[in-house]
Every structure is written in C-alpha cells, then in structure tokens.
XYZ file of C-alpha atoms in Angstrom:
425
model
C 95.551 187.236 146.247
C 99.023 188.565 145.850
C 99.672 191.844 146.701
C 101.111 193.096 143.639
C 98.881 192.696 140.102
C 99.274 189.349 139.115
C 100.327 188.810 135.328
C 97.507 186.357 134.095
C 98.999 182.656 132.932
C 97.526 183.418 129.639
C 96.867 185.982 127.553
C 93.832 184.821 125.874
C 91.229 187.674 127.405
C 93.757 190.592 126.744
C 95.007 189.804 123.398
C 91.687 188.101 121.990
C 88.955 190.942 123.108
C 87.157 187.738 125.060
C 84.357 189.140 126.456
C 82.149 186.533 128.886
C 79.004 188.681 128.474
C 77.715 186.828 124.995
C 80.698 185.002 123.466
C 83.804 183.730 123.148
C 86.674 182.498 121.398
C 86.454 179.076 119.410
C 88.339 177.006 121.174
C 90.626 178.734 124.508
C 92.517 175.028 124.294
C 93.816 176.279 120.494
C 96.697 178.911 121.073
C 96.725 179.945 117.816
C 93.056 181.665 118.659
C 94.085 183.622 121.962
C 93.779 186.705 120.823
C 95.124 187.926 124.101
C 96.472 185.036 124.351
C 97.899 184.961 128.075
C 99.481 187.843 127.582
C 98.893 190.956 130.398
C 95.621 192.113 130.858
C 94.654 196.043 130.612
C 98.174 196.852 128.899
C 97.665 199.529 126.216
C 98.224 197.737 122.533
C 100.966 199.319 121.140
C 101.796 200.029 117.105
C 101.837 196.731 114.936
C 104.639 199.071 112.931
C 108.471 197.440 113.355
C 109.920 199.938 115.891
C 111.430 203.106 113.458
C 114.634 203.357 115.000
C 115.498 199.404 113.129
C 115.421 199.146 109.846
C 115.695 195.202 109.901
C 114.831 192.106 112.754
C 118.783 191.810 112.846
C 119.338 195.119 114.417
C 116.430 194.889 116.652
C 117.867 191.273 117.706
C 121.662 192.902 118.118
C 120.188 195.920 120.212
C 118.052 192.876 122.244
C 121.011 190.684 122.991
C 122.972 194.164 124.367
C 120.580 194.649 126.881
C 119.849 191.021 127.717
C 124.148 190.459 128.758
C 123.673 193.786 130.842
C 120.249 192.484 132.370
C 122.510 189.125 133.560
C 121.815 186.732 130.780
C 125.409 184.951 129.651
C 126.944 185.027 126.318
C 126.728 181.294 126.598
C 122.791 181.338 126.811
C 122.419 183.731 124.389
C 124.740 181.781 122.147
C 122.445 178.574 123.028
C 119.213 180.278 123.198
C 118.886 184.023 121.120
C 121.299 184.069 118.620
C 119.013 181.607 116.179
C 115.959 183.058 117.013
C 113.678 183.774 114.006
C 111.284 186.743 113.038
C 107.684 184.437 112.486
C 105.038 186.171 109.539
C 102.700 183.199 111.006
C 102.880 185.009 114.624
C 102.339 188.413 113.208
C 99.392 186.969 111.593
C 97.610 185.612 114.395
C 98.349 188.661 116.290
C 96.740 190.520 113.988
C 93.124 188.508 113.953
C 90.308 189.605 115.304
C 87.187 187.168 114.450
C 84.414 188.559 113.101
C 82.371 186.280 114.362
C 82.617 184.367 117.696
C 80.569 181.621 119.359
C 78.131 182.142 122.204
C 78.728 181.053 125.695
C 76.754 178.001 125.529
C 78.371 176.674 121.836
C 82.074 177.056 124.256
C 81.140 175.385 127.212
C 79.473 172.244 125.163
C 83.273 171.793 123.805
C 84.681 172.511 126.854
C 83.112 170.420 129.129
C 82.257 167.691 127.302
C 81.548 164.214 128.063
C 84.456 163.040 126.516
C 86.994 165.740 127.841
C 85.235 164.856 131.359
C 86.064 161.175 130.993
C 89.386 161.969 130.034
C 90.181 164.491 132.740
C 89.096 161.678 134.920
C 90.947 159.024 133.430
C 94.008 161.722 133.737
C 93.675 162.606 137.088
C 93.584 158.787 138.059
C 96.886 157.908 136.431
C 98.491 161.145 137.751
C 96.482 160.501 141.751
C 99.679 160.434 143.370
C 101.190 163.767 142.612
C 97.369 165.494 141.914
C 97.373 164.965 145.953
C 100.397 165.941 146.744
C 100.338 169.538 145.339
C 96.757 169.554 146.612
C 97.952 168.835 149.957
C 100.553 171.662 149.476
C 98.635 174.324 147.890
C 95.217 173.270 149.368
C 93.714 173.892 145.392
C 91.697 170.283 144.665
C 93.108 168.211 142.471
C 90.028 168.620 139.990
C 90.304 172.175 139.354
C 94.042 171.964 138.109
C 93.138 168.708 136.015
C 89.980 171.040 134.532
C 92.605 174.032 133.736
C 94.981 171.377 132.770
C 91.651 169.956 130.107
C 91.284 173.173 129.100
C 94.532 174.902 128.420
C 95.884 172.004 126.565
C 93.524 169.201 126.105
C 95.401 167.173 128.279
C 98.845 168.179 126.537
C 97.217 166.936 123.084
C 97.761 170.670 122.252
C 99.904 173.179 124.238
C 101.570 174.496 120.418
C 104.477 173.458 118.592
C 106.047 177.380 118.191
C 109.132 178.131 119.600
C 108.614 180.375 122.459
C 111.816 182.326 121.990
C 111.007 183.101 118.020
C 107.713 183.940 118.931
C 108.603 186.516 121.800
C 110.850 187.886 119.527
C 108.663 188.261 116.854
C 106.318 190.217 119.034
C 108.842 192.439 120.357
C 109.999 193.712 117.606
C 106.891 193.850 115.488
C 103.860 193.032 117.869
C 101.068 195.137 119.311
C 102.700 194.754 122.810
C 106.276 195.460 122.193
C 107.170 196.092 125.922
C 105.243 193.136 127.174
C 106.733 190.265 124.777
C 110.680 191.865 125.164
C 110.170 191.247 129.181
C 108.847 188.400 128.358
C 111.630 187.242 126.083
C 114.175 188.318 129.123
C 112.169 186.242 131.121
C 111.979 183.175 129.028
C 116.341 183.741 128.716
C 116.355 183.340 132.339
C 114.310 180.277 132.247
C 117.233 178.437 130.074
C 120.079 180.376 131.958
C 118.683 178.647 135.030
C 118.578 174.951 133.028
C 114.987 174.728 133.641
C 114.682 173.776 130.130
C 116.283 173.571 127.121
C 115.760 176.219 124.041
C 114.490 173.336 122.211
C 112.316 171.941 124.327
C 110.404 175.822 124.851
C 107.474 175.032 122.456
C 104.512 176.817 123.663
C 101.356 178.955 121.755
C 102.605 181.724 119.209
C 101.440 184.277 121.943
C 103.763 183.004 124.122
C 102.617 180.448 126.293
C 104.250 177.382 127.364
C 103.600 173.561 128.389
C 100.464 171.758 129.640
C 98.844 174.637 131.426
C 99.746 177.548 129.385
C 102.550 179.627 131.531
C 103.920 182.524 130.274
C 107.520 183.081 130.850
C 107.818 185.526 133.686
C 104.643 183.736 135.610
C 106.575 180.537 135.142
C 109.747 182.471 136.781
C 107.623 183.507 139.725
C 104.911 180.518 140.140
C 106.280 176.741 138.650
C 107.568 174.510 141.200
C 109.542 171.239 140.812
C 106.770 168.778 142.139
C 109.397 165.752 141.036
C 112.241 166.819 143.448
C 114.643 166.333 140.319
C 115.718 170.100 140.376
C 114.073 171.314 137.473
C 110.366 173.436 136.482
C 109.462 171.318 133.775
C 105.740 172.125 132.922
C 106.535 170.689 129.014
C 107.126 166.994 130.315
C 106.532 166.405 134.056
C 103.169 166.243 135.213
C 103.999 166.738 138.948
C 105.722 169.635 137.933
C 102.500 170.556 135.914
C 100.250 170.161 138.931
C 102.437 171.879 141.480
C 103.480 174.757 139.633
C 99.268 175.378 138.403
C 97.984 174.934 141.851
C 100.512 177.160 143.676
C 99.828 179.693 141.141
C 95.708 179.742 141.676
C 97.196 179.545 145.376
C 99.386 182.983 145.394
C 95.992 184.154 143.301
C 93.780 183.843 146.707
C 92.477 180.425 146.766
C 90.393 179.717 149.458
C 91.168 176.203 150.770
C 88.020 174.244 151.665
C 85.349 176.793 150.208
C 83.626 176.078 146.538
C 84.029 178.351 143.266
C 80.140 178.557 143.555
C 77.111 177.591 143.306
C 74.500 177.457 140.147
C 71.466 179.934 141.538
C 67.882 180.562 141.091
C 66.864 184.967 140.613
C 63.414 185.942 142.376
C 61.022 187.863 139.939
C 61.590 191.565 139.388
C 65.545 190.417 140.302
C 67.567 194.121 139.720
C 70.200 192.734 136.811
C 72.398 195.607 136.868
C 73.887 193.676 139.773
C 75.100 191.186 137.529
C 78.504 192.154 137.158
C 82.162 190.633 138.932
C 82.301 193.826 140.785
C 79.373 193.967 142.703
C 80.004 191.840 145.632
C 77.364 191.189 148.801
C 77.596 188.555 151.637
C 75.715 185.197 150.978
C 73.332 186.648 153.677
C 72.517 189.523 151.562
C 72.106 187.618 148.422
C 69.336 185.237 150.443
C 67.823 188.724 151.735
C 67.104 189.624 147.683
C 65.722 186.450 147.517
C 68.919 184.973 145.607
C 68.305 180.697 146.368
C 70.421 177.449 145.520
C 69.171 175.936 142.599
C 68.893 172.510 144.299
C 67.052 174.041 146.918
C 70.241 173.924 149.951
C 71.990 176.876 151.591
C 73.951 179.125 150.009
C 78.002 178.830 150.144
C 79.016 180.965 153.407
C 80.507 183.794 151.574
C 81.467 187.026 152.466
C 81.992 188.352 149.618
C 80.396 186.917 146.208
C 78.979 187.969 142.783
C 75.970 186.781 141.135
C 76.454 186.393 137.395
C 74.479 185.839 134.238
C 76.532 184.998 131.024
C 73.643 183.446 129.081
C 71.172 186.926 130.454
C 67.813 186.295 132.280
C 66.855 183.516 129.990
C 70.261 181.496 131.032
C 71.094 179.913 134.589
C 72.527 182.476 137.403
C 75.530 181.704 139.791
C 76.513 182.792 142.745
C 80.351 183.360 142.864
C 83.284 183.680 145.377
C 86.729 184.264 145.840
C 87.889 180.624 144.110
C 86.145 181.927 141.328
C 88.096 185.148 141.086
C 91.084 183.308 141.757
C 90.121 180.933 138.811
C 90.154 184.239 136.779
C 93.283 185.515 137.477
C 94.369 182.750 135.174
C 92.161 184.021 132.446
C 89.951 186.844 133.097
C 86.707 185.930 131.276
C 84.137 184.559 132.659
C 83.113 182.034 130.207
C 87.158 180.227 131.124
C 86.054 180.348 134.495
C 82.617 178.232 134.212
C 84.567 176.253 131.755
C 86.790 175.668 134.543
C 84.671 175.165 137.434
C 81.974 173.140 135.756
C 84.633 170.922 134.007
C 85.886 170.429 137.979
C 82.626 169.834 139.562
C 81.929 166.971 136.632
C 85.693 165.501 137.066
C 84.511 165.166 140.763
C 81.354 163.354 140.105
C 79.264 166.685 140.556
C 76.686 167.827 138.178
C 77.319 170.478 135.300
C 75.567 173.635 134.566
C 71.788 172.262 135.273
C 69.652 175.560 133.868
C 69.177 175.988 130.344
C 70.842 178.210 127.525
C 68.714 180.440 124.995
C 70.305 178.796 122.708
C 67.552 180.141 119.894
C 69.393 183.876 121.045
C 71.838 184.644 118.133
C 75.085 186.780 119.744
C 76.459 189.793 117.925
C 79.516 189.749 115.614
C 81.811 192.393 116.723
C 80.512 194.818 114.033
C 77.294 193.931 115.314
C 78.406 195.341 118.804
C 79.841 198.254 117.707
C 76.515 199.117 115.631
C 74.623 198.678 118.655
C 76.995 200.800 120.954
C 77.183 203.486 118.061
C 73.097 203.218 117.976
C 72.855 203.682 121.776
C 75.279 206.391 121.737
C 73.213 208.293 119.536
C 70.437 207.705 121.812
C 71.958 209.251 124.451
C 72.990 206.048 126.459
C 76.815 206.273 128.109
C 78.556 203.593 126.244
C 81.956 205.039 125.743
C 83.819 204.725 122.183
C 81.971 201.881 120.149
C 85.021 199.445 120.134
C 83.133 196.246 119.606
C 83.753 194.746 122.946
C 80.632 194.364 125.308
C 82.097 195.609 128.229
C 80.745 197.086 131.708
C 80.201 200.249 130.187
C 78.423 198.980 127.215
C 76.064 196.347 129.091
C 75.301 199.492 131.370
C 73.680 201.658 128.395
C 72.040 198.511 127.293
C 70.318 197.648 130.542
C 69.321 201.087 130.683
C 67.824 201.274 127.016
C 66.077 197.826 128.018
C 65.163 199.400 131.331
C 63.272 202.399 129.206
C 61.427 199.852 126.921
C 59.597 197.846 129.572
C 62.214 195.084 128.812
C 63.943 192.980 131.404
C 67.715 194.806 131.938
C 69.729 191.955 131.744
C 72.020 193.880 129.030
C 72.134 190.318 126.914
C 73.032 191.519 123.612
C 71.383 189.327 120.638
C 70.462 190.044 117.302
C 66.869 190.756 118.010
C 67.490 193.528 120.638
C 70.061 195.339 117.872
C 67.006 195.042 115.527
C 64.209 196.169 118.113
C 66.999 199.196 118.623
C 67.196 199.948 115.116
C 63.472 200.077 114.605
C-alpha cells in the first residue's frame, strides 16, 4: 500500500452507505446509484444547505474561479473549462437518495458475474491481449482482474455516464453533502484539462464524479493514470491501454502482491468462532489451518501471512479466506461485496470457477429502516450498537453476534428478517 491514505477510485461505499455484510447497491456498474459514489471514504457528510455566505451558484462559481487562478489554473482553462459550468438539480437528486431497499449479496453478484458479462470480459480482454500484458508486465496486477474492474465499473464502457464531470463537481461543491471533497476535486479535474489530458468536453463521467472506463475520480486520475499508448496523453475515456495501465498501477501503488491470489473460497469447522469474521482480524494461513479453516477443494491454503476469513452470505453462505490482493482490490471500493464481484468475475475471465458454496437465498435482508429497528431493539437490550444509523456496520454485527450468542443461536451477526422478528418477540 501507499503510505499516505489512498483516496478510493470510486465513491460508491462512502456516498451510497454500501455495506458488504447483507446487501448492496443495485447495480455498482450504474453511477447514477453510487451513493458514495467513488467519492472519499470516512469523510464527515457535510450540510446539503447551499453554503450561507452565497446567495446564488454565480457567486459561489466567481469566488471558485478566484481561488482556482491563485491555485495555478490559467484564465485560458478556466475560460475553456469553468466558466460554462452548470449547477445540475439531477446531481443534487441522486446525492440525496438513499434506497430503502437494497438487494442481498447473492441478487449483486448473479448480475455481476454473469455468464454473459464473463464471456464478454473474455471476448474484451482478447481483443485488448496486447496492451492487457503489457501493463501486467509493468504493474505485475493480471490482466483479468483489471478486465473484471473494467466489467464492473463500466460494463465494458457500455456505461461509464454521460454527466459532465466539471458541472457535476460543481454542483456538489456548492450544494452537496461533501462540499470540501467535490471543490478539490473540481481543482483537480481543472488541472486535468490545464495539462491537455483531455478536453472539457470529452470529461463525461458518473454524476458523483467519476470518469471513463474504470471509474477515476479526478485527483486519483492526477496521481495514478498512465499513458499506456506512448501518445502523451491519460486518456481513460477512449484508450484502452491507457485504461489498463492507469487501473493496474493504481491496485499496484494500493499493495498488490505480484504472483499471490486474492483468495481462496473456504470450508469453517463446526463450533467455528464467527466474531472473527471481520476485514480486521487477520491470522497467518498457518493459523487459519490450526482452527481448522480448509480449502474448499480440498488443497492447501494460499501462503499468507496475513489474511481474513469472511462471510457475506453468514454461516449458511460460503466462507473465504482473504489476503492482501483482496485489500488492495478494496481500496478501489471498500465493500466487500465489489471485491468478490471483482475477484470472482477474474477467476471466471481466467477459466477458474466462481463462488462454488451456496447462498441462503430463502434469507430476506433488512431495508435500512429495518436495520435501524433492529439496532434501536438491541440497544434497548443492552447490546453496544452505537447510534441506530441504518448501516450494519462492525459495531452493529458485534451486538448482533452477541444477542445471537445469548439465544443459543449461531453468531454469525447475518441480519435477515426472521432474526429482527425472533428479536422483537
């Protein structure tokens, strides 16, 4: 990994709530549905309010294009670039949703990895062979894991959004719910056209603010795209090399592991301790083995030093074992539902098999009122949930493995519809 914070690509966990626990958002190729929607993660939402001190988008956008000229961008690129921008209701709106209702884990990975998106990513990653191995060979990330975040982000580039990136960011800056985040990313975006990367036309991204096949946001593309075409230019909107170059030295700067595996799909012993579940519990593949953690096909366990076991889909759903390639997968888009999207969709591109235990799909996932009834109800019970904000987070699948834990129930802090009803009665 770097050793600053990395900015995630996308903002889809941060500004959508995505939670890998039980659900997740309808589709993370739409970008009209990232919530978060690559914006940065575990930055405080600010006031949906227009800033008080202007009265009107034109003073906010004449304050704005002061401090852009003394932050280095040229009155010719804001002439080219700023001066047309737009205020967009549309991008207010969508920054405003928050779902109700959202799909489980099993419902998103059927879309995600389908048979047809696998053909097609293979199909892709044939006709693009050439410079798939070349930034492979650079950034030592396979070929098939930048094709799957390529499949995913974008379907391919069937869908990367048709909003102007530059309305957009302004839009949010002056009237989003992270203010500071989209007016440095505006500045950043500036610097993208002041450098003749692209042109302000040709910066069509989500309405969150995320651009091209793989979903960049502006200052990530300023530290992270690469010109895999040698013709002086990042262009991740219409060069593929650029596409693949630019993705894989990003997962690369996020601690890709060359030659080691995201992970591997995992069979739990009976009377397996669940609360150790989570991303940040981390043991050696030795001391997995020595809980009696085992390969679901029966081999050895990936050599790790450090890796999680994880169980989206609860004790009824498959387990995997998880390394550092997975993490790194996740600095792109920290849910865990994106990265099995991601990693299955690879293994499948590369002729490996999908996800091979089954779903409980008959389990029916909480809506987020649903959540925050059941964190209110444990609360009262005297169960440490924190706030009930309607996200199932580490706190809140803590106080529900305990609550299981005190019913003779297996604490796999799986959330469903029949455990909020067992709670209520």
């Amino acid at each position: 990994m770097l050793t600053r914070v990395m900015v995630p690509v996308l903002l889809i966990a941060s500004l959508s709530g995505c939670q890998s626990s039980a659900a997740v958002p309808d589709s993370p190729a739409a970008p009209g549905q990232k919530e978060q929607a690559v914006n940065p993660a575990n930055e405080a939402s600010q006031a949906t309010a227009p800033s008080a001190q202007f009265q009107s988008f034109e003073q906010w956008r004449d304050a704005f294009r002061q401090e852009a000229l003394a932050a280095g961008i040229s009155e010719n690129t804001l002439q080219r670039a700023f001066d047309g921008v737009r205020f967009s209701s549309r991008v207010i709106e969508l920054d405003g949703a928050q779902p109700e209702f959202v799909r489980p884990i099993w419902e998103y990975l059927d879309g995600a990895v389908s048979d047809s998106r696998v053909s097609l990513g293979r199909s892709k990653l044939a006709d693009n062979n050439a410079a798939a191995r070349s930034a492979e060979a650079e950034y030592g990330v396979p070929a098939e894991v930048v094709t799957a975040i390529w499949g995913i982000e974008s379907s391919f580039g069937q869908n990367f959004g048709d909003f102007s990136t530059l309305d957009a960011l302004a839009t949010l800056a002056y009237e989003g719910r992270r203010r500071d985040w989209a007016h440095d990313e505006l500045l950043a975006a500036l610097k993208i056209i002041q450098a003749g990367d692209i042109s302000p036309e040709r910066m069509k991204g989500s309405w969150a603010g995320a651009m091209g096949h793989t979903q960049f946001i502006p200052s990530s593309f300023v530290t992270y795209a690469k010109d895999g075409d040698g013709d002086g230019h990042r262009d991740i909107w219409g060069s593929i090399p650029d596409v693949y170059a630019s993705t894989a030295n990003y997962l690369h700067q996020a601690g890709w592991r060359q030659g080691e595996p995201w992970g591997i799909e995992v069979k739990l012993p009976q009377g397996f301790d669940y609360s150790q579940t989570e991303l940040s519990t981390r043991h050696s593949a030795q001391e997995w083995a020595s809980l009696g953690v085992t390969a679901l096909n029966g081999g050895r366990l990936p050599a790790f030093t450090e890796a999680s076991v994880i169980t989206p889909g609860g004790a009824q759903g498959p387990a995997f074992l998880v390394g550092p390639n997975f993490r790194a997968i996740l600095r792109y888009n920290n849910a865990t539902s994106y990265g099995l999207a991601v990693a299955t969709l690879s293994d499948r591109i590369a002729g490996r098999p999908g996800v091979q235990g089954s779903w409980p799909r008959n389990e029916k996932p909480l809506s987020r009122s649903q959540i925050q009834e059941m964190q209110a109800r444990l609360g009262a019970l005297g169960y440490e949930v924190g706030t009930p904000d309607g996200i199932l987070g580490p706190n809140t699948r803590k106080g529900l493995r305990a609550w299981q834990r005190d019913q003779g129930l297996v604490p796999d802090g799986f959330a469903t519809l029949g455990v909020l009803e067992r709670m209520n009665r």
